[in-house]
Tab-separated table of C-alpha atoms and ligand atoms in Angstrom:
chain	number	residue	atom	x	y	z
G	84	UNK	CA	-61.143	-15.388	46.281
G	85	UNK	CA	-63.260	-18.413	46.259
G	86	UNK	CA	-62.862	-21.453	43.840
G	87	UNK	CA	-66.341	-22.300	41.955
G	88	UNK	CA	-66.674	-25.946	42.521
G	89	UNK	CA	-66.866	-27.856	39.544
G	90	UNK	CA	-69.366	-31.219	39.948
G	91	UNK	CA	-68.581	-34.506	38.888
G	92	UNK	CA	-70.507	-38.099	39.546
G	93	UNK	CA	-68.519	-39.732	37.891
G	94	UNK	CA	-65.991	-39.423	40.134
G	95	UNK	CA	-67.978	-40.704	43.138
G	96	UNK	CA	-70.397	-37.954	44.222
G	97	UNK	CA	-73.634	-39.610	45.424
G	98	UNK	CA	-75.396	-35.999	46.239
G	99	UNK	CA	-76.808	-34.746	42.723
G	100	UNK	CA	-80.145	-36.207	40.597
G	101	UNK	CA	-78.902	-39.800	39.616
G	102	UNK	CA	-79.384	-40.910	35.817
G	103	UNK	CA	-80.508	-44.989	35.801
G	104	UNK	CA	-78.354	-47.222	33.854
G	105	UNK	CA	-81.269	-47.636	30.658
G	106	UNK	CA	-80.849	-43.484	30.863
G	107	UNK	CA	-77.116	-43.462	30.565
G	108	UNK	CA	-77.139	-46.465	27.772
G	109	UNK	CA	-79.819	-43.933	25.774
G	110	UNK	CA	-77.492	-41.031	26.301
G	111	UNK	CA	-74.336	-43.209	25.105
G	112	UNK	CA	-76.297	-44.190	22.718
G	113	UNK	CA	-77.061	-40.900	21.136
G	114	UNK	CA	-74.014	-39.408	21.590
G	115	UNK	CA	-72.662	-42.076	19.134
G	116	UNK	CA	-75.610	-40.997	17.175
G	117	UNK	CA	-73.771	-37.133	16.937
G	118	UNK	CA	-70.463	-38.517	16.650
G	119	UNK	CA	-70.860	-40.148	13.660
G	120	UNK	CA	-73.206	-37.394	12.068
G	121	UNK	CA	-70.645	-35.064	12.859
G	122	UNK	CA	-68.029	-37.355	11.097
G	123	UNK	CA	-70.099	-37.569	7.974
G	124	UNK	CA	-70.888	-34.383	7.550
G	125	UNK	CA	-67.462	-33.285	7.303
G	126	UNK	CA	-67.180	-35.856	4.558
G	127	UNK	CA	-69.842	-34.456	2.847
G	128	UNK	CA	-68.277	-30.800	3.610
G	129	UNK	CA	-65.097	-31.496	2.075
G	130	UNK	CA	-67.287	-33.239	-1.089
G	131	UNK	CA	-68.961	-29.692	-1.804
G	132	UNK	CA	-72.714	-31.704	-0.107
G	133	UNK	CA	-73.175	-29.974	2.822
G	134	UNK	CA	-72.234	-25.788	3.535
G	135	UNK	CA	-70.383	-24.394	6.271
G	136	UNK	CA	-70.607	-26.611	9.566
G	137	UNK	CA	-69.967	-26.372	13.464
G	138	UNK	CA	-68.932	-29.853	14.571
G	139	UNK	CA	-69.601	-31.321	17.975
G	140	UNK	CA	-66.786	-33.369	18.591
G	141	UNK	CA	-65.677	-33.712	21.885
G	142	UNK	CA	-68.527	-31.807	23.355
G	143	UNK	CA	-71.291	-34.870	22.897
G	144	UNK	CA	-71.355	-35.310	26.732
G	145	UNK	CA	-72.813	-31.555	27.247
G	146	UNK	CA	-74.793	-31.401	24.356
G	147	UNK	CA	-76.466	-34.616	24.591
G	148	UNK	CA	-77.169	-35.250	27.920
G	149	UNK	CA	-78.350	-32.105	28.608
G	150	UNK	CA	-81.038	-32.663	26.300
G	151	UNK	CA	-81.867	-34.998	27.718
G	152	UNK	CA	-82.607	-34.078	31.389
G	153	UNK	CA	-85.084	-32.062	29.528
G	154	UNK	CA	-88.529	-32.695	29.343
G	155	UNK	CA	-90.411	-33.103	25.769
G	156	UNK	CA	-92.574	-29.769	26.317
G	157	UNK	CA	-89.953	-27.983	27.209
G	158	UNK	CA	-88.674	-25.547	24.986
G	159	UNK	CA	-84.895	-25.247	23.429
G	160	UNK	CA	-82.968	-21.925	22.081
G	161	UNK	CA	-80.147	-23.676	20.173
G	162	UNK	CA	-77.192	-22.131	18.790
G	163	UNK	CA	-75.472	-23.124	15.529
G	164	UNK	CA	-73.637	-26.571	17.026
G	165	UNK	CA	-76.294	-28.099	18.948
G	166	UNK	CA	-77.543	-30.443	16.102
G	167	UNK	CA	-77.403	-33.175	18.260
G	168	UNK	CA	-79.586	-31.391	21.148
G	169	UNK	CA	-82.104	-30.965	18.741
G	170	UNK	CA	-82.105	-34.606	17.668
G	171	UNK	CA	-82.553	-36.028	21.069
G	172	UNK	CA	-85.214	-32.899	21.433
G	173	UNK	CA	-87.472	-35.028	18.896
G	174	UNK	CA	-85.781	-33.640	15.453
G	175	UNK	CA	-85.532	-36.110	12.742
G	176	UNK	CA	-82.761	-36.864	11.774
G	177	UNK	CA	-83.840	-36.533	8.218
G	178	UNK	CA	-83.950	-32.487	9.280
G	179	UNK	CA	-81.333	-32.401	11.353
G	180	UNK	CA	-79.135	-33.149	7.993
G	181	UNK	CA	-81.376	-30.955	6.015
G	182	UNK	CA	-80.398	-27.941	8.433
G	183	UNK	CA	-76.618	-28.879	7.934
G	184	UNK	CA	-77.748	-28.997	4.489
G	185	UNK	CA	-79.161	-25.448	4.270
G	186	UNK	CA	-82.449	-26.267	2.920
G	187	UNK	CA	-85.798	-25.860	3.905
G	188	UNK	CA	-87.761	-28.469	5.846
G	189	UNK	CA	-85.057	-28.634	8.686
G	190	UNK	CA	-88.675	-28.458	11.377
G	191	UNK	CA	-90.275	-30.385	12.613
G	192	UNK	CA	-94.061	-29.316	13.833
G	193	UNK	CA	-95.000	-29.956	17.318
G	194	UNK	CA	-91.007	-29.495	17.973
G	195	UNK	CA	-90.484	-27.358	21.257
G	196	UNK	CA	-87.143	-26.408	19.551
G	197	UNK	CA	-86.314	-22.453	17.827
G	198	UNK	CA	-84.277	-22.380	15.185
G	199	UNK	CA	-80.912	-22.388	15.702
G	200	UNK	CA	-79.111	-18.984	16.521
G	201	UNK	CA	-75.957	-17.903	14.163
G	202	UNK	CA	-75.994	-15.100	15.606
G	203	UNK	CA	-73.810	-15.442	19.281
G	204	UNK	CA	-75.765	-14.928	22.055
G	205	UNK	CA	-79.684	-13.119	20.512
G	206	UNK	CA	-81.847	-16.370	21.791
G	207	UNK	CA	-81.081	-15.962	25.402
G	208	UNK	CA	-83.364	-12.978	25.643
G	209	UNK	CA	-85.847	-15.786	23.375
G	210	UNK	CA	-85.687	-18.539	25.693
G	211	UNK	CA	-86.483	-15.680	28.628
G	212	UNK	CA	-89.419	-14.932	26.709
G	213	UNK	CA	-90.627	-18.566	26.150
G	214	UNK	CA	-90.201	-19.072	30.638
G	215	UNK	CA	-91.571	-15.595	30.517
G	216	UNK	CA	-94.767	-17.090	28.207
G	217	UNK	CA	-94.715	-20.850	30.074
G	218	UNK	CA	-95.373	-18.609	33.473
G	219	UNK	CA	-97.549	-16.647	32.292
G	220	UNK	CA	-99.992	-20.086	30.742
G	221	UNK	CA	-99.293	-21.637	33.752
G	222	UNK	CA	-97.107	-25.090	31.928
G	223	UNK	CA	-94.694	-26.451	34.299
G	224	UNK	CA	-92.038	-26.405	31.522
G	225	UNK	CA	-89.182	-24.831	31.172
G	226	UNK	CA	-86.966	-23.145	28.626
G	227	UNK	CA	-83.469	-23.747	27.820
G	228	UNK	CA	-80.932	-21.947	25.795
G	229	UNK	CA	-77.997	-23.085	24.715
G	230	UNK	CA	-74.757	-21.591	24.188
G	231	UNK	CA	-71.067	-20.958	24.031
G	232	UNK	CA	-68.087	-19.563	26.391
G	233	UNK	CA	-67.609	-16.361	24.045
G	234	UNK	CA	-71.596	-15.384	24.375
G	235	UNK	CA	-70.933	-14.545	27.911
G	236	UNK	CA	-69.644	-11.443	25.994
G	237	UNK	CA	-72.656	-10.178	24.274
G	238	UNK	CA	-74.883	-7.634	25.808
G	239	UNK	CA	-77.594	-10.103	25.635
G	240	UNK	CA	-76.043	-12.583	27.385
G	241	UNK	CA	-76.182	-9.563	30.452
G	242	UNK	CA	-80.107	-8.789	29.753
G	243	UNK	CA	-81.187	-11.721	29.384
G	244	UNK	CA	-80.299	-13.065	32.741
G	245	UNK	CA	-80.777	-10.091	34.265
G	246	UNK	CA	-84.600	-9.669	33.294
G	247	UNK	CA	-84.668	-14.390	33.786
G	248	UNK	CA	-83.547	-12.849	37.189
G	249	UNK	CA	-85.985	-9.869	37.971
G	250	UNK	CA	-89.038	-12.089	36.200
G	251	UNK	CA	-87.803	-15.225	38.091
G	252	UNK	CA	-88.791	-16.887	35.057
G	253	UNK	CA	-88.421	-20.905	34.372
G	254	UNK	CA	-85.540	-20.845	32.312
G	255	UNK	CA	-81.648	-22.510	31.514
G	256	UNK	CA	-78.849	-21.045	30.407
G	257	UNK	CA	-76.680	-23.765	29.439
G	258	UNK	CA	-73.114	-22.140	28.147
G	259	UNK	CA	-70.469	-24.959	27.338
G	260	UNK	CA	-67.262	-23.469	27.714
G	261	UNK	CA	-65.423	-25.573	25.413
G	262	UNK	CA	-62.516	-23.192	25.502
G	263	UNK	CA	-62.323	-21.088	22.991
G	264	UNK	CA	-64.396	-18.555	20.675
G	265	UNK	CA	-63.136	-19.233	17.427
G	266	UNK	CA	-59.723	-18.136	17.811
G	267	UNK	CA	-60.351	-16.339	21.281
G	268	UNK	CA	-59.142	-18.519	24.227
G	269	UNK	CA	-61.388	-17.982	27.404
G	270	UNK	CA	-58.978	-16.135	29.214
G	271	UNK	CA	-59.339	-13.503	26.331
G	272	UNK	CA	-63.006	-13.284	26.923
G	273	UNK	CA	-62.915	-13.018	31.074
G	274	UNK	CA	-60.835	-11.658	33.678
G	275	UNK	CA	-63.694	-13.842	35.637
G	276	UNK	CA	-62.345	-16.760	37.013
G	277	UNK	CA	-65.667	-19.020	35.972
G	278	UNK	CA	-68.338	-18.311	34.269
G	279	UNK	CA	-70.996	-19.760	36.451
G	280	UNK	CA	-69.749	-17.109	39.058
G	281	UNK	CA	-71.894	-14.344	36.286
G	282	UNK	CA	-75.170	-15.750	37.899
G	283	UNK	CA	-74.348	-14.365	41.176
G	284	UNK	CA	-74.778	-10.339	39.820
G	285	UNK	CA	-78.075	-11.094	38.236
G	286	UNK	CA	-79.773	-12.717	41.972
G	287	UNK	CA	-79.211	-16.340	40.058
G	288	UNK	CA	-77.753	-20.272	40.856
G	289	UNK	CA	-74.681	-20.505	39.367
G	290	UNK	CA	-73.428	-23.857	38.445
G	291	UNK	CA	-69.917	-25.201	37.133
G	292	UNK	CA	-69.818	-28.979	35.793
G	293	UNK	CA	-67.686	-30.964	34.250
G	294	UNK	CA	-68.799	-31.113	30.844
G	295	UNK	CA	-67.388	-33.969	29.891
G	296	UNK	CA	-69.291	-36.405	32.127
G	297	UNK	CA	-72.657	-36.544	31.361
G	298	UNK	CA	-73.791	-38.254	34.156
G	299	UNK	CA	-73.344	-35.078	35.896
G	300	UNK	CA	-74.061	-32.991	33.247
G	301	UNK	CA	-77.563	-35.033	33.525
G	302	UNK	CA	-77.832	-34.372	36.817
G	303	UNK	CA	-77.714	-30.786	37.158
G	304	UNK	CA	-79.997	-29.822	34.330
G	305	UNK	CA	-82.468	-32.044	36.024
G	306	UNK	CA	-81.525	-30.242	39.005
G	307	UNK	CA	-82.296	-27.149	37.252
G	308	UNK	CA	-85.301	-27.942	35.578
G	309	UNK	CA	-86.827	-29.204	39.207
G	310	UNK	CA	-85.609	-25.915	40.688
G	311	UNK	CA	-87.096	-23.799	37.420
G	312	UNK	CA	-90.350	-25.699	37.140
G	313	UNK	CA	-91.091	-24.778	41.404
G	314	UNK	CA	-90.849	-21.708	41.019
G	315	UNK	CA	-87.325	-21.254	42.432
G	316	UNK	CA	-85.990	-19.305	39.270
G	317	UNK	CA	-83.157	-19.437	36.455
G	318	UNK	CA	-80.290	-21.335	36.504
G	319	UNK	CA	-77.224	-20.725	34.564
G	320	UNK	CA	-74.578	-23.891	34.266
G	321	UNK	CA	-71.426	-23.433	33.201
G	322	UNK	CA	-70.322	-26.838	31.615
G	323	UNK	CA	-66.505	-27.185	31.012
G	324	UNK	CA	-66.358	-29.466	28.002
G	325	UNK	CA	-63.538	-28.324	25.420
G	326	UNK	CA	-63.894	-28.631	21.395
G	327	UNK	CA	-61.740	-30.874	20.009
G	328	UNK	CA	-62.471	-30.310	16.584
G	329	UNK	CA	-62.353	-26.836	14.424
G	330	UNK	CA	-64.812	-24.154	15.332
G	331	UNK	CA	-66.420	-25.030	11.756
G	332	UNK	CA	-65.019	-26.538	8.823
G	333	UNK	CA	-63.901	-22.900	8.137
G	334	UNK	CA	-61.347	-23.045	10.352
G	335	UNK	CA	-57.989	-24.045	10.740
G	336	UNK	CA	-57.397	-24.508	14.606
G	337	UNK	CA	-53.736	-25.231	14.163
G	338	UNK	CA	-53.173	-21.784	13.694
G	339	UNK	CA	-53.890	-20.843	17.312
G	340	UNK	CA	-54.268	-23.648	19.440
G	341	UNK	CA	-51.170	-23.768	21.421
G	342	UNK	CA	-49.276	-27.346	20.576
G	343	UNK	CA	-50.223	-30.365	22.867
G	344	UNK	CA	-53.473	-28.766	24.344
G	345	UNK	CA	-55.508	-31.056	22.016
G	346	UNK	CA	-53.722	-34.062	23.209
G	347	UNK	CA	-54.031	-32.647	27.287
G	348	UNK	CA	-57.824	-33.314	26.188
G	349	UNK	CA	-58.022	-36.697	24.409
G	350	UNK	CA	-58.458	-38.708	28.062
G	351	UNK	CA	-61.293	-36.620	28.992
G	352	UNK	CA	-63.261	-37.455	25.353
G	353	UNK	CA	-66.574	-37.571	26.789
G	354	UNK	CA	-67.729	-40.727	24.542
G	355	UNK	CA	-64.549	-42.782	26.015
G	356	UNK	CA	-65.505	-42.102	29.484
G	357	UNK	CA	-69.030	-43.022	29.081
G	358	UNK	CA	-68.716	-46.062	27.408
G	359	UNK	CA	-65.681	-46.898	30.085
G	360	UNK	CA	-68.152	-45.927	32.922
G	361	UNK	CA	-70.502	-48.385	31.204
G	362	UNK	CA	-68.630	-51.111	30.822
G	363	UNK	CA	-67.260	-50.995	34.491
G	364	UNK	CA	-70.436	-51.352	35.423
G	365	UNK	CA	-70.886	-54.297	32.618
G	366	UNK	CA	-74.156	-53.126	30.926
G	367	UNK	CA	-72.212	-52.257	27.778
G	368	UNK	CA	-69.747	-54.699	25.996
G	369	UNK	CA	-67.070	-54.261	23.301
G	370	UNK	CA	-69.475	-56.126	20.714
G	371	UNK	CA	-72.378	-53.367	22.013
G	372	UNK	CA	-70.224	-50.413	21.557
G	373	UNK	CA	-69.209	-51.031	17.716
G	374	UNK	CA	-72.791	-52.628	17.165
G	375	UNK	CA	-73.603	-49.355	18.172
G	376	UNK	CA	-71.221	-47.267	16.036
G	377	UNK	CA	-72.094	-49.440	12.894
G	378	UNK	CA	-75.702	-48.796	13.494
G	379	UNK	CA	-75.353	-45.213	13.769
G	380	UNK	CA	-73.314	-44.700	10.891
G	381	UNK	CA	-76.077	-46.745	8.892
G	382	UNK	CA	-79.255	-44.740	9.784
G	383	UNK	CA	-77.054	-41.772	8.758
G	384	UNK	CA	-76.199	-42.927	5.390
G	385	UNK	CA	-79.412	-43.732	5.014
G	386	UNK	CA	-80.883	-40.254	6.416
G	387	UNK	CA	-78.280	-38.597	3.640
G	388	UNK	CA	-79.260	-41.038	0.784
G	389	UNK	CA	-82.917	-39.572	1.915
G	390	UNK	CA	-82.253	-36.182	1.494
G	391	UNK	CA	-80.610	-36.253	-1.154
G	392	UNK	CA	-82.881	-37.756	-3.445
G	393	UNK	CA	-85.474	-34.940	-2.563
G	394	UNK	CA	-86.173	-32.388	-5.529
G	395	UNK	CA	-83.954	-29.488	-5.579
G	396	UNK	CA	-84.909	-26.204	-3.769
G	397	UNK	CA	-86.776	-24.110	-4.989
G	398	UNK	CA	-85.433	-20.054	-5.114
G	399	UNK	CA	-88.351	-18.895	-3.796
G	400	UNK	CA	-88.061	-20.964	-0.470
G	401	UNK	CA	-84.762	-18.314	0.144
G	402	UNK	CA	-87.728	-16.154	0.512
G	403	UNK	CA	-90.239	-18.036	2.664
G	404	UNK	CA	-90.345	-18.318	6.692
G	405	UNK	CA	-89.114	-14.675	6.545
G	406	UNK	CA	-91.710	-12.219	6.527
G	407	UNK	CA	-95.413	-12.610	7.017
G	408	UNK	CA	-96.003	-10.033	4.038
G	409	UNK	CA	-93.215	-10.087	1.924
G	410	UNK	CA	-91.973	-6.664	1.559
G	411	UNK	CA	-91.863	-5.262	-1.659
G	412	UNK	CA	-88.144	-5.201	-2.241
G	413	UNK	CA	-88.299	-8.291	-1.400
G	414	UNK	CA	-90.693	-9.767	-4.131
G	415	UNK	CA	-88.841	-7.414	-6.432
G	416	UNK	CA	-86.458	-9.751	-5.889
G	417	UNK	CA	-87.817	-12.828	-6.272
G	418	UNK	CA	-89.113	-11.566	-9.780
G	419	UNK	CA	-86.042	-10.618	-10.560
G	420	UNK	CA	-85.012	-14.354	-10.713
G	421	UNK	CA	-87.087	-15.078	-12.132
G	422	UNK	CA	-89.047	-17.900	-9.842
G	423	UNK	CA	-92.494	-16.239	-10.401
D	551	TPP	C1	-73.268	-10.993	17.080
D	551	TPP	C2	-72.560	-11.884	16.416
D	551	TPP	N1	-71.232	-11.640	16.563
D	551	TPP	C3	-70.093	-11.716	15.792
D	551	TPP	C4	-70.239	-13.390	15.219
D	551	TPP	C5	-69.611	-14.184	14.646
D	551	TPP	N2	-69.081	-15.318	15.415
D	551	TPP	C6	-69.390	-16.605	15.083
D	551	TPP	S1	-69.371	-17.438	16.092
D	551	TPP	C7	-68.001	-17.020	16.802
D	551	TPP	C8	-67.686	-17.413	18.488
D	551	TPP	C9	-68.544	-17.711	19.468
D	551	TPP	O1	-67.974	-18.373	20.692
D	551	TPP	P1	-69.154	-18.947	21.591
D	551	TPP	O2	-69.786	-18.341	22.400
D	551	TPP	O3	-67.814	-19.466	22.289
D	551	TPP	O4	-69.415	-20.617	21.454
D	551	TPP	P2	-69.178	-21.825	19.817
D	551	TPP	O5	-68.339	-21.392	18.591
D	551	TPP	O6	-67.109	-21.982	20.895
D	551	TPP	O7	-69.248	-22.669	20.771
D	551	TPP	C10	-68.134	-15.688	16.854
D	551	TPP	C11	-67.733	-14.381	17.287
D	551	TPP	C12	-71.711	-14.042	15.322
D	551	TPP	N3	-72.279	-14.980	14.989
D	551	TPP	N4	-72.509	-13.302	16.147
D	552	MG	MG1	-66.866	-21.538	23.081
């Protein structure tokens, strides 16, 4: 069986769309923000100030560099872990934090992002629909769905790839293969050697990239975007990364992760790798790194303080944005809450 190549740019492959030093620095900066956001949110969750939360530790390159490769008028369909992609795509930090706190007001008008999908893989179909609409309207943009390795076992994944292929719409399926779907390892998820090769069955491009190599991720998403906007159809990208933290704050990975596995992945920490790469090009010093980390922590602390100073959420907020016209049973429930 042919092995599927894994694209890596930091190792010296120059055949892909390259990222300027300025863009690479912006990606690094946003990866630092995401790591600081994760750390703060985990602390807040332990204090009962944030609900269940899915951290991105270890996946920052995949999440941030992919979003940097898009244009503001592209659509994204994120999953519950993709706070960083939402932030890069224009959702203000305060609103990202509101979402983590399970509060209303976590959307910004004009930001082309769907609400984060908690159901696995349902939003891939929505992304295909968005891409179909973009083409109908002759808008030269793409839609990109973010999802995990576990999502590739859902029927929705296969339906989405099938119709994307049939219709040749400008959609990118960005799969972060982080090794695990909660406690299910990828090897128990599929007998395919790679996830990228699943594209072949649907007649679309399949790309496998080192998801901890921010420059490679940026390059392949940029290329997929160009292909899609030029009428070349959809792409499935498998970004091979590793979830260094728990699935969510409700999970304890020590119960299923083989001992030593996490340690083996530490050397691939995407933030350290990009930091070293930029330092090697003399555009990022140790002081810059410390200053960025401190600035990010300050910005997040300030955003949390602003959000926590907001008025408590009104009960009726729970009922809004669900139906255009509220069904009677919900109206009754709302009355029973004494909110009306
Ligand atoms: C349709 C559906 N089935 C089951 C679940 C429960 N569930 C939540 S996360 C998850 C694992 C998803 O793993 P993966 O797609 O690899 O994404 P990751 O969390 O690793 O980013 C499951 C099964 C769900 N949210 N939706
Ligand atoms: Mg996963």
